[in-house]
Structure formats: C-alpha cells, structure tokens
PDB file of C-alpha atoms in Angstrom:
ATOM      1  CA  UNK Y   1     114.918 125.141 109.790  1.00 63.00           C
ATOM      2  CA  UNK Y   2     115.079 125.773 113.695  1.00 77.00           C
ATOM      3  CA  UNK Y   3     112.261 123.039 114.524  1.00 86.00           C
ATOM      4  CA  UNK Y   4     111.080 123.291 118.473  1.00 93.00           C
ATOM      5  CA  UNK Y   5     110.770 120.606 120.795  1.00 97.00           C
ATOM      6  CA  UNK Y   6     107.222 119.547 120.830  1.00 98.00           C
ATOM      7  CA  UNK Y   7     106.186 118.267 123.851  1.00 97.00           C
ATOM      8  CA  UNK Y   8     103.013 116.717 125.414  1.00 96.00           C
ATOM      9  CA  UNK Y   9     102.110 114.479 128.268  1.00 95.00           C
ATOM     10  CA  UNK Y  10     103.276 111.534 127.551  1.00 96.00           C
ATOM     11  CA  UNK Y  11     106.261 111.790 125.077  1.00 98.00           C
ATOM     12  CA  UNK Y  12     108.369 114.696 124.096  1.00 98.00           C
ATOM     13  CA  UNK Y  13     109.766 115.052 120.603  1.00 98.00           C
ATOM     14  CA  UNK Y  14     112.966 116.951 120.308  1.00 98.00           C
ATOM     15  CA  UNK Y  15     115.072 117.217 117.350  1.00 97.00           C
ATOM     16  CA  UNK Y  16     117.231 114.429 116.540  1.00 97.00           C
ATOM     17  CA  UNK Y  17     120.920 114.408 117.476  1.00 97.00           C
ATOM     18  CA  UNK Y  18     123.735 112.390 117.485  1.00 97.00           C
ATOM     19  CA  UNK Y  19     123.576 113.127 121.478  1.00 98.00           C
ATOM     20  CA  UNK Y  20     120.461 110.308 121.031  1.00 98.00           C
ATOM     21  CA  UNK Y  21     123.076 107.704 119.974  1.00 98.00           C
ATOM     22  CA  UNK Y  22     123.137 105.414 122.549  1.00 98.00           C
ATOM     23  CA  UNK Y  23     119.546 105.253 124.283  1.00 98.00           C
ATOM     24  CA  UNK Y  24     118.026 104.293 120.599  1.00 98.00           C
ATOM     25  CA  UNK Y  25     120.611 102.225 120.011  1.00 98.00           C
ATOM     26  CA  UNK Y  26     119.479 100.518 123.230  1.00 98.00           C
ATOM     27  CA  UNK Y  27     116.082 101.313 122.480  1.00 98.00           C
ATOM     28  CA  UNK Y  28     116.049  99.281 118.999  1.00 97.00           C
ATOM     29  CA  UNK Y  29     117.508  96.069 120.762  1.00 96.00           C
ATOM     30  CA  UNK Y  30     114.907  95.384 122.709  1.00 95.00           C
ATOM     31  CA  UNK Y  31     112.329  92.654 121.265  1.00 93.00           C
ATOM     32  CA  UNK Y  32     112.519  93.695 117.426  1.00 94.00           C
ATOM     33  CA  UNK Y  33     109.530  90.994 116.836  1.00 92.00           C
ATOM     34  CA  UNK Y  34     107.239  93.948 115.815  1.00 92.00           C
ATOM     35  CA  UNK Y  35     109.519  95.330 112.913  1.00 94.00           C
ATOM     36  CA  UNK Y  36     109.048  93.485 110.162  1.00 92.00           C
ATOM     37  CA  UNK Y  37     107.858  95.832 107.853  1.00 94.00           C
ATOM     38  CA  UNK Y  38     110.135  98.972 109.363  1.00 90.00           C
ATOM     39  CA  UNK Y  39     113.343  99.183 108.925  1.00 91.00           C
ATOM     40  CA  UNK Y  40     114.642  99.760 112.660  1.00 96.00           C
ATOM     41  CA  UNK Y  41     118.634  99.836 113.080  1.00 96.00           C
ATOM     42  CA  UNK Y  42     120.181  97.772 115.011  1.00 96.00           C
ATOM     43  CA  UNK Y  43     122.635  98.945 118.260  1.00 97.00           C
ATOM     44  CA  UNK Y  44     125.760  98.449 116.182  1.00 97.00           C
ATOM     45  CA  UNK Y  45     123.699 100.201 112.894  1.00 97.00           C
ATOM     46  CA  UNK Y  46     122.265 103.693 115.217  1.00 98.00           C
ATOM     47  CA  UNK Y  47     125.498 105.822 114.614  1.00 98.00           C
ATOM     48  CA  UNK Y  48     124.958 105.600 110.838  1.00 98.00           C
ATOM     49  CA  UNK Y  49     121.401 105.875 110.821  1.00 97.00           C
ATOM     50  CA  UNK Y  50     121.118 109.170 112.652  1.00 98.00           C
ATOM     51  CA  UNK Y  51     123.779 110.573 110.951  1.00 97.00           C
ATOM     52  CA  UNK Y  52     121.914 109.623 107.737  1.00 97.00           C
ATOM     53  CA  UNK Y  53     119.037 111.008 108.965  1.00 96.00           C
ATOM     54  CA  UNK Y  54     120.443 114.592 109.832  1.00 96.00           C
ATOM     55  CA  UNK Y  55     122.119 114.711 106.640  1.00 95.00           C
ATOM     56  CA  UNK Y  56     118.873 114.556 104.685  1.00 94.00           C
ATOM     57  CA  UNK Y  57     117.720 117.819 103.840  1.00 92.00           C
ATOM     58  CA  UNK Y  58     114.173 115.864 103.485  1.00 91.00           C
ATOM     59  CA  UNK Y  59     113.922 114.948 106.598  1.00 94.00           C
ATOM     60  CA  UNK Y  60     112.771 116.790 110.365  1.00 95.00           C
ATOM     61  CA  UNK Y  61     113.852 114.508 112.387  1.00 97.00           C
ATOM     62  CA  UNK Y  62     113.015 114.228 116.167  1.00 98.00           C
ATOM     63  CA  UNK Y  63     114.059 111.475 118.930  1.00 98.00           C
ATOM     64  CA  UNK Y  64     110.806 110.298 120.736  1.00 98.00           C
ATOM     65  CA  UNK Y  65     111.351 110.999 124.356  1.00 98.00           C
ATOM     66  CA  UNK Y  66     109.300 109.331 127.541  1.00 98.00           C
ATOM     67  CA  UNK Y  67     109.906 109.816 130.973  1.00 96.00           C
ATOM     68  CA  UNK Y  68     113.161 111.742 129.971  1.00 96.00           C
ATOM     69  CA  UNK Y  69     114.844 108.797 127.556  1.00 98.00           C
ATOM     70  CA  UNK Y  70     115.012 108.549 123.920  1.00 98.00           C
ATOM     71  CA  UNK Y  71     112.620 105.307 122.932  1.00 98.00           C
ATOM     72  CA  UNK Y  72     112.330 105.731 119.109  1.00 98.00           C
ATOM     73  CA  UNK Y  73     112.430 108.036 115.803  1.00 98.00           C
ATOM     74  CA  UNK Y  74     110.021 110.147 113.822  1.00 98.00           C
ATOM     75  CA  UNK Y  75     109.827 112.585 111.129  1.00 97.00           C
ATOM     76  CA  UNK Y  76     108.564 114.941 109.122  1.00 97.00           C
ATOM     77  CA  UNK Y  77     109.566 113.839 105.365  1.00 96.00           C
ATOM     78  CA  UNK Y  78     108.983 115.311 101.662  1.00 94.00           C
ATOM     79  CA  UNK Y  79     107.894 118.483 101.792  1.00 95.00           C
ATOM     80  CA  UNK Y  80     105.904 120.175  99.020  1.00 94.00           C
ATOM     81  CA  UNK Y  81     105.774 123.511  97.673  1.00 93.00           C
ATOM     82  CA  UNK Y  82     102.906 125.489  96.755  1.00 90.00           C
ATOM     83  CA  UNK Y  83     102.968 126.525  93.647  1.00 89.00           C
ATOM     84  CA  UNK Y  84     104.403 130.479  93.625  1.00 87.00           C
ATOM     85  CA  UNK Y  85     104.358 130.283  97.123  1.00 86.00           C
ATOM     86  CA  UNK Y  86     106.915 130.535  99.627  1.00 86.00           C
ATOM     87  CA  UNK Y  87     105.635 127.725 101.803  1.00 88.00           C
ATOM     88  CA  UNK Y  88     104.921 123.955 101.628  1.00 93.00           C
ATOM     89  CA  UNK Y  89     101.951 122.887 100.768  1.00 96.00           C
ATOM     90  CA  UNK Y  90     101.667 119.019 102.078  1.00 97.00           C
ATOM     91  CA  UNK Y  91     104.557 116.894 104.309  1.00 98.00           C
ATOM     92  CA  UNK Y  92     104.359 113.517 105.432  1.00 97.00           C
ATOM     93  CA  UNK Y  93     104.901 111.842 109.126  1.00 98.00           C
ATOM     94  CA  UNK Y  94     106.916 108.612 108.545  1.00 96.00           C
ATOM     95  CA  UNK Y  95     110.548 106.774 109.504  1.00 95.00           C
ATOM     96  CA  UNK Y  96     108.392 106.156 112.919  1.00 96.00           C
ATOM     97  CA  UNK Y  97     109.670 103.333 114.850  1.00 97.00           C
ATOM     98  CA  UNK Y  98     109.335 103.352 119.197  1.00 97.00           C
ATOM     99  CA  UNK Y  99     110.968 100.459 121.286  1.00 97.00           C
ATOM    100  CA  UNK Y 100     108.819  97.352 122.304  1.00 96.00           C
ATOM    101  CA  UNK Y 101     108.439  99.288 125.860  1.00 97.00           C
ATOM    102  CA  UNK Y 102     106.890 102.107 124.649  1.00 97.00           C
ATOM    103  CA  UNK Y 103     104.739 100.493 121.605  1.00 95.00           C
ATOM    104  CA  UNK Y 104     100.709 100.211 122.996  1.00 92.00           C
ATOM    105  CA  UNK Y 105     101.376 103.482 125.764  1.00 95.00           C
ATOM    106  CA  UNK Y 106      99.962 106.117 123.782  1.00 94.00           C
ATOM    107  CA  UNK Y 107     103.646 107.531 122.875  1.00 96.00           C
ATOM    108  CA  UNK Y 108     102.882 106.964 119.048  1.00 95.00           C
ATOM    109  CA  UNK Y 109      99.408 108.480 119.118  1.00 95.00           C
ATOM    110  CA  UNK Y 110     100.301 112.132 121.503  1.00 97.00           C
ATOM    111  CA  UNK Y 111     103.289 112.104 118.954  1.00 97.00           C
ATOM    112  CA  UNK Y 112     101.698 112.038 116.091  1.00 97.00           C
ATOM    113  CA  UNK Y 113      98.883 114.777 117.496  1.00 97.00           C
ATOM    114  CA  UNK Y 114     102.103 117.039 118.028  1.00 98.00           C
ATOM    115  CA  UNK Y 115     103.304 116.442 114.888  1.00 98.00           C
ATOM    116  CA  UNK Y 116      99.997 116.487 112.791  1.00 98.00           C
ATOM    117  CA  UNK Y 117      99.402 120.189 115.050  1.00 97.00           C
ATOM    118  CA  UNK Y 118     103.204 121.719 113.872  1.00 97.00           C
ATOM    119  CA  UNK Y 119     102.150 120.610 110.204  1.00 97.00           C
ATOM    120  CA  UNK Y 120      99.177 122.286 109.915  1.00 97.00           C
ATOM    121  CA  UNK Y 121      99.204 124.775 112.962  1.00 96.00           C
ATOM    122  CA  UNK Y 122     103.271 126.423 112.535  1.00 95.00           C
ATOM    123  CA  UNK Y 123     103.548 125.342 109.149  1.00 95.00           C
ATOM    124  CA  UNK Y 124     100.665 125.631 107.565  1.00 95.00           C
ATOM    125  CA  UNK Y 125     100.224 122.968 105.437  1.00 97.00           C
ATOM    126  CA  UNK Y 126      96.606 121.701 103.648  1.00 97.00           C
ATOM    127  CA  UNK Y 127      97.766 118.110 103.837  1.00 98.00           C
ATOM    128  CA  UNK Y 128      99.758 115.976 105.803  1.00 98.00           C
ATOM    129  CA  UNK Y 129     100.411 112.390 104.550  1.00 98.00           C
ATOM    130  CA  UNK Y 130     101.109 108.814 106.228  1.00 97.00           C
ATOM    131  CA  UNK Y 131     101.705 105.708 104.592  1.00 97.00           C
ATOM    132  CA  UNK Y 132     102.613 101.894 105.370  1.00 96.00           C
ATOM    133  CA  UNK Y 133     103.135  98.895 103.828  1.00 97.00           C
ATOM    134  CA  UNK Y 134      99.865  97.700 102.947  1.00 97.00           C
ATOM    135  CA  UNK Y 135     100.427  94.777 104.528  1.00 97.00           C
ATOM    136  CA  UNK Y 136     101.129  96.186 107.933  1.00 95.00           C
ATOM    137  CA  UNK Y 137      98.439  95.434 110.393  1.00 95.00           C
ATOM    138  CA  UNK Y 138      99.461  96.668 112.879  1.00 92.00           C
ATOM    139  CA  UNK Y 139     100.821 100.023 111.540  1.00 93.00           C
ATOM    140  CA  UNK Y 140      97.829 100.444 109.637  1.00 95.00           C
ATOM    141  CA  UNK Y 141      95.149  99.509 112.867  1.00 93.00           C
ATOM    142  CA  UNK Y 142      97.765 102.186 114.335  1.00 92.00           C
ATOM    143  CA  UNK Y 143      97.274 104.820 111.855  1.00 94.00           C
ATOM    144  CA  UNK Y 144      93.642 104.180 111.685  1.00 94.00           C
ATOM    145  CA  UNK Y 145      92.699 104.766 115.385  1.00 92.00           C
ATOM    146  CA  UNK Y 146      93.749 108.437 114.754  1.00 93.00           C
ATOM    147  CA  UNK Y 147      90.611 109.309 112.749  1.00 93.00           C
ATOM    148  CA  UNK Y 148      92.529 109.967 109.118  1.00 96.00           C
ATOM    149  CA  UNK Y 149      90.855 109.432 105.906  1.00 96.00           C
ATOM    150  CA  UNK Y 150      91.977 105.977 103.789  1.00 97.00           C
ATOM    151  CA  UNK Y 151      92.935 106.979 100.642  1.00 97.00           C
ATOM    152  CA  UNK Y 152      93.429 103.593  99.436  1.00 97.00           C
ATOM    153  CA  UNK Y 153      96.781 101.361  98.124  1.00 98.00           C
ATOM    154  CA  UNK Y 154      98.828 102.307  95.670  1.00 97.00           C
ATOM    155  CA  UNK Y 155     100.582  98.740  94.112  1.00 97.00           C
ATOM    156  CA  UNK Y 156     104.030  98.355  93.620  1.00 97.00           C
ATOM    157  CA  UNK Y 157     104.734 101.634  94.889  1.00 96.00           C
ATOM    158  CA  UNK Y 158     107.710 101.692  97.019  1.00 94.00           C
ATOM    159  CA  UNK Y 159     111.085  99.842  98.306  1.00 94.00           C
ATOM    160  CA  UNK Y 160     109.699  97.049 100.402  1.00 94.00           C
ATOM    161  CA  UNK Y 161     111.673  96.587 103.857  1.00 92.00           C
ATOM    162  CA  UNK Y 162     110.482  93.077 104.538  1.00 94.00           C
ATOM    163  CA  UNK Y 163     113.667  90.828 104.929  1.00 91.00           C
ATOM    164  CA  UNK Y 164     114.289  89.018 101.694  1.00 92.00           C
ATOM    165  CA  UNK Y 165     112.075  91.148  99.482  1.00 94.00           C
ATOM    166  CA  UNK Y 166     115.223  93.527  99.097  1.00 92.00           C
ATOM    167  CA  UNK Y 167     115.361  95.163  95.441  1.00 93.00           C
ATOM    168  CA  UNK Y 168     111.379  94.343  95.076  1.00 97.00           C
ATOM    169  CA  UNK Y 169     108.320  97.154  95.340  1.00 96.00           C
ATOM    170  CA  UNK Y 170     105.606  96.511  98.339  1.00 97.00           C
ATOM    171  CA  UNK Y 171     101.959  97.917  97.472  1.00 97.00           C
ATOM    172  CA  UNK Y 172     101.442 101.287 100.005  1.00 97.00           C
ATOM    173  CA  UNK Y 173      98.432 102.039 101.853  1.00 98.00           C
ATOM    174  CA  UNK Y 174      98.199 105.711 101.579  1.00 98.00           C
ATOM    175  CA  UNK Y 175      96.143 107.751 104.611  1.00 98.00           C
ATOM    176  CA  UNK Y 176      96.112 111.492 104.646  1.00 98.00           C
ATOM    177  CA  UNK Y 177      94.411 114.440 106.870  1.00 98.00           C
ATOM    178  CA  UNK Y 178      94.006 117.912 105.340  1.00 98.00           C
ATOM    179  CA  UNK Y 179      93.554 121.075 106.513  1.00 97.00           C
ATOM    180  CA  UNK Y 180      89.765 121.160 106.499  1.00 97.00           C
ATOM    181  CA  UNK Y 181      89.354 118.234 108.575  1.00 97.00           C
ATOM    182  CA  UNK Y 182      92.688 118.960 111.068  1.00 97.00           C
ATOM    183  CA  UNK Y 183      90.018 120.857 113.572  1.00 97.00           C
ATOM    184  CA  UNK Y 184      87.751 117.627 113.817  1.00 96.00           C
ATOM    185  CA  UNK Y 185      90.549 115.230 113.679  1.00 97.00           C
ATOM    186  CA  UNK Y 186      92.478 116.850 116.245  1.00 97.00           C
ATOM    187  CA  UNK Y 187      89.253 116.567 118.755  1.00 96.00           C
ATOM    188  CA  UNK Y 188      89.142 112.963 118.489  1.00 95.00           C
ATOM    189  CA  UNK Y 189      92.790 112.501 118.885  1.00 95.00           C
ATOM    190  CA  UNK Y 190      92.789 114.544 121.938  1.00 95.00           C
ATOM    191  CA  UNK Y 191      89.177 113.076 123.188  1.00 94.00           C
ATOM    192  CA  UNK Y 192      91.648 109.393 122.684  1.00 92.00           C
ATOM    193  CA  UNK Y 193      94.529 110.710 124.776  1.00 92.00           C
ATOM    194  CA  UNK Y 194      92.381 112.078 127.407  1.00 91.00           C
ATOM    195  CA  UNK Y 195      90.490 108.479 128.063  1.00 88.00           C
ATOM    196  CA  UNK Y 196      94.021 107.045 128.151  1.00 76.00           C
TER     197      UNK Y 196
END
C-alpha cells in the first residue's frame, strides 16, 4: 500500500523506515519509567524492531515526527475484510509508544486524530479498534480523553508485556469508534487540540 504522510500541527506521521533508526533508538532511551506495559525497544534493540515492523504485512507503520525528529512509533494493525468486498472493514491503531519528551504534548492525541481520519476518511472503514492492557492507567486515561466508546475487558486475552509475566495472558481493555460516531468524535478531538 503507498500510505501518505499524515501530517498535523503538532506531529507528523510518515511511514516508517529504517532511515528512523537512530533518532528512536535515541528516542526510546530516554526515561523508559512509563513503559511498563509497552514493549518499547531499547537503542541497541531499534534496528531489529523496525525491520520487524516493515516486514509485517499486518502492519502500517509510521515514525511519529515533532519539530522535524522521529520521537516514537505507531500503526495501523489487523486489517479486516468485508465480506465479498474488496475493502477492509475494521483496523486497529496500536504498537504506539512516544519518548518521555513528547508523552503529555498532545503528539499522541493529533496522531491518533490523523490516524482515526485515514481509517475511516481514505480507507473507509466502519470501525477502528484500540486496546491496552487493562491494567494500564495511563494508556487507558489516554485513550479515554479521545471520546471512544469502552467496550469493556476481555480476560486473558493477549501476550502480556509486563516484565516477568513473559509466556502468561494479560486481560485487554477493548475501546473502539465506528463509522457512525467518527463525525462527532472527530469534533471533540479537534475541539481538544484546539484548547491545547
């Protein structure tokens, strides 16, 4: 897929390369404290992880970009046809991580407006999914500030990243928008970023 840069005001999003190497790398080293429940590679780890990343057919990938350096990862993951048609029907925002710098600046909200407008507004998808560890505060407080609907927690649903729980399942809180409700969504997410 030829996936545009998608830029706003305070953070650009352009598609992942390995040309992003070394400002995540130093992006991800600076205080980790706040990824506990994501996994976030390390300097020496950023090589492997964005080649990983591009090699996922999965995945859209993009390098979050502020004041012209790279300061973290999204993407657009597990796309879902419709049924007989040849289009997806829902995707999901997630392997979002920014550095410490950039974390309470708005970055993650504009960037997931631009996302949540290519899913539904290029793409045309009737749902768009996010999802954290249900034990994520913070993420979740994050996710919730952008006006999406709760759709509850799903237990023992996925790999936990939590150091020391590797090999168990975390529960999920699940979060969704869809189509019908992009329009009034999208006002309050752009009503938030103008007040920043």
């Amino acid at each position: 897929m030829d996936v545009p840069v998608l830029a706003g005001r305070l953070v650009r999003l352009e598609p992942l390369s390995v040309a992003h190497v070394p400002q995540l790398a130093e992006a991800a080293e600076e205080d980790r404290s706040s990824y506990g429940f994501t996994p976030v590679p390390s300097a020496a780890e950023m090589e492997s992880y964005v080649s990983d990343k591009l090699g996922r057919p999965d995945l859209i990938s993009f390098a979050q970009v502020r004041d012209g350096k790279a300061v973290g990862h999204t993407s657009l993951l597990h796309p879902r046809p419709w049924p007989g048609r040849d289009r997806w029907c829902a995707i999901e925002i997630g392997w979002t991580w920014l550095a410490a710098s950039a974390q309470g600046t708005g970055v993650n909200a504009e960037a997931k407006k631009l996302l949540f407008d290519y899913a539904f507004e290029t793409l045309r998808v009737a749902r768009v999914e996010l999802k954290t560890d249900a034990r994520n505060e913070r993420s979740r407080r994050a996710i919730e500030r952008l006006g999406v609907h709760c759709e509850g927690v799903l237990r023992s649903h996925s790999e936990s990243w939590v150091p020391g729980e590797e090999g168990e399942l975390r529960d999920t809180a699940m979060y969704s928008v869809i189509a019908a409700e992009w329009p009034s969504v999208k006002a309050g997410m752009v009503e938030a970023l103008r007040r920043r």
